[in-house]
Amino acid sequence: CIRLIARIKEQRGWNQAQLGGAIGMRQSEVSQLLRGKVSRFSLDRLLHALNSLGIAVHITLVDDAAAGLQVDDQVDIQTSA
């Protein structure tokens, strides 16, 4: 996710402030994000950032037998740009 955001920033020739404007973050927050400090951001904020850049996100939950987890229903969460 972070590498993709960084790649889009480079491809578009943006600085951190310009990227922040596009994804609704201050330049200092973009700096933290690009340095991998993702724990400071909610999942909702990260999904919004990706959607703002035109990236659709699909999340699928599945059983993890190795961890002894069972998901009763398969859930497909989709966000769109």
Short mmCIF file of C-alpha atoms in Angstrom, two decimals, residues 1-78:
data_model
loop_
_atom_site.label_atom_id
_atom_site.label_comp_id
_atom_site.label_asym_id
_atom_site.label_seq_id
_atom_site.Cartn_x
_atom_site.Cartn_y
_atom_site.Cartn_z
CA CYS A 1 0.00 0.00 0.00
CA ILE A 2 2.73 2.48 0.99
CA ARG A 3 4.96 1.49 -1.92
CA LEU A 4 2.06 1.98 -4.30
CA ILE A 5 1.33 5.45 -2.92
CA ALA A 6 5.03 6.35 -3.17
CA ARG A 7 5.16 5.07 -6.76
CA ILE A 8 2.13 7.15 -7.74
CA LYS A 9 3.72 10.21 -6.09
CA GLU A 10 6.86 9.71 -8.17
CA GLN A 11 4.99 8.94 -11.40
CA ARG A 12 2.95 12.11 -11.08
CA GLY A 13 5.98 14.19 -10.13
CA TRP A 14 4.39 15.35 -6.88
CA ASN A 15 6.09 16.51 -3.74
CA GLN A 16 4.71 15.48 -0.35
CA ALA A 17 2.50 18.57 -0.05
CA GLN A 18 0.91 17.89 -3.45
CA LEU A 19 0.30 14.26 -2.56
CA GLY A 20 -1.21 15.38 0.73
CA GLY A 21 -3.58 17.70 -1.11
CA ALA A 22 -4.73 14.83 -3.29
CA ILE A 23 -5.35 12.42 -0.42
CA GLY A 24 -6.50 14.83 2.27
CA MET A 25 -3.43 14.76 4.50
CA ARG A 26 -0.97 17.37 5.71
CA GLN A 27 2.58 17.18 4.38
CA SER A 28 3.85 16.02 7.78
CA GLU A 29 1.36 13.14 7.75
CA VAL A 30 2.42 12.16 4.22
CA SER A 31 6.02 12.11 5.43
CA GLN A 32 5.10 9.75 8.27
CA LEU A 33 3.09 7.55 5.93
CA LEU A 34 5.90 7.27 3.37
CA ARG A 35 8.31 6.37 6.17
CA GLY A 36 6.09 3.41 7.03
CA LYS A 37 4.47 4.80 10.19
CA VAL A 38 1.14 3.24 9.17
CA SER A 39 0.07 2.47 12.74
CA ARG A 40 -0.65 6.19 13.11
CA PHE A 41 -3.41 5.97 10.49
CA SER A 42 -6.78 4.26 10.66
CA LEU A 43 -7.73 1.72 8.04
CA ASP A 44 -10.46 4.11 6.92
CA ARG A 45 -7.91 6.87 6.33
CA LEU A 46 -5.61 4.58 4.36
CA LEU A 47 -8.50 3.34 2.22
CA HIS A 48 -9.58 6.95 1.59
CA ALA A 49 -6.04 7.84 0.52
CA LEU A 50 -5.92 4.95 -1.94
CA ASN A 51 -9.39 5.73 -3.31
CA SER A 52 -8.42 9.38 -3.74
CA LEU A 53 -5.59 8.24 -6.01
CA GLY A 54 -7.97 6.15 -8.11
CA ILE A 55 -7.09 2.81 -6.55
CA ALA A 56 -9.92 0.38 -5.84
CA VAL A 57 -9.33 -1.86 -2.83
CA HIS A 58 -10.79 -5.36 -2.38
CA ILE A 59 -10.50 -7.16 0.95
CA THR A 60 -11.53 -10.79 1.30
CA LEU A 61 -11.69 -12.60 4.63
CA VAL A 62 -11.05 -16.35 4.50
CA ASP A 63 -10.55 -19.20 6.98
CA ASP A 64 -7.06 -19.59 8.40
CA ALA A 65 -6.84 -23.25 9.39
CA ALA A 66 -3.22 -22.87 10.50
CA ALA A 67 -4.28 -20.33 13.13
CA GLY A 68 -7.34 -22.33 14.12
CA LEU A 69 -9.68 -19.63 12.86
CA GLN A 70 -12.92 -20.25 11.10
CA VAL A 71 -14.84 -17.59 9.25
CA ASP A 72 -18.48 -18.62 8.96
CA ASP A 73 -19.19 -16.38 6.01
CA GLN A 74 -16.92 -15.08 3.30
CA VAL A 75 -17.00 -11.31 3.30
CA ASP A 76 -15.85 -9.26 0.36
CA ILE A 77 -15.32 -5.61 1.20
CA GLN A 78 -14.84 -3.38 -1.81
#
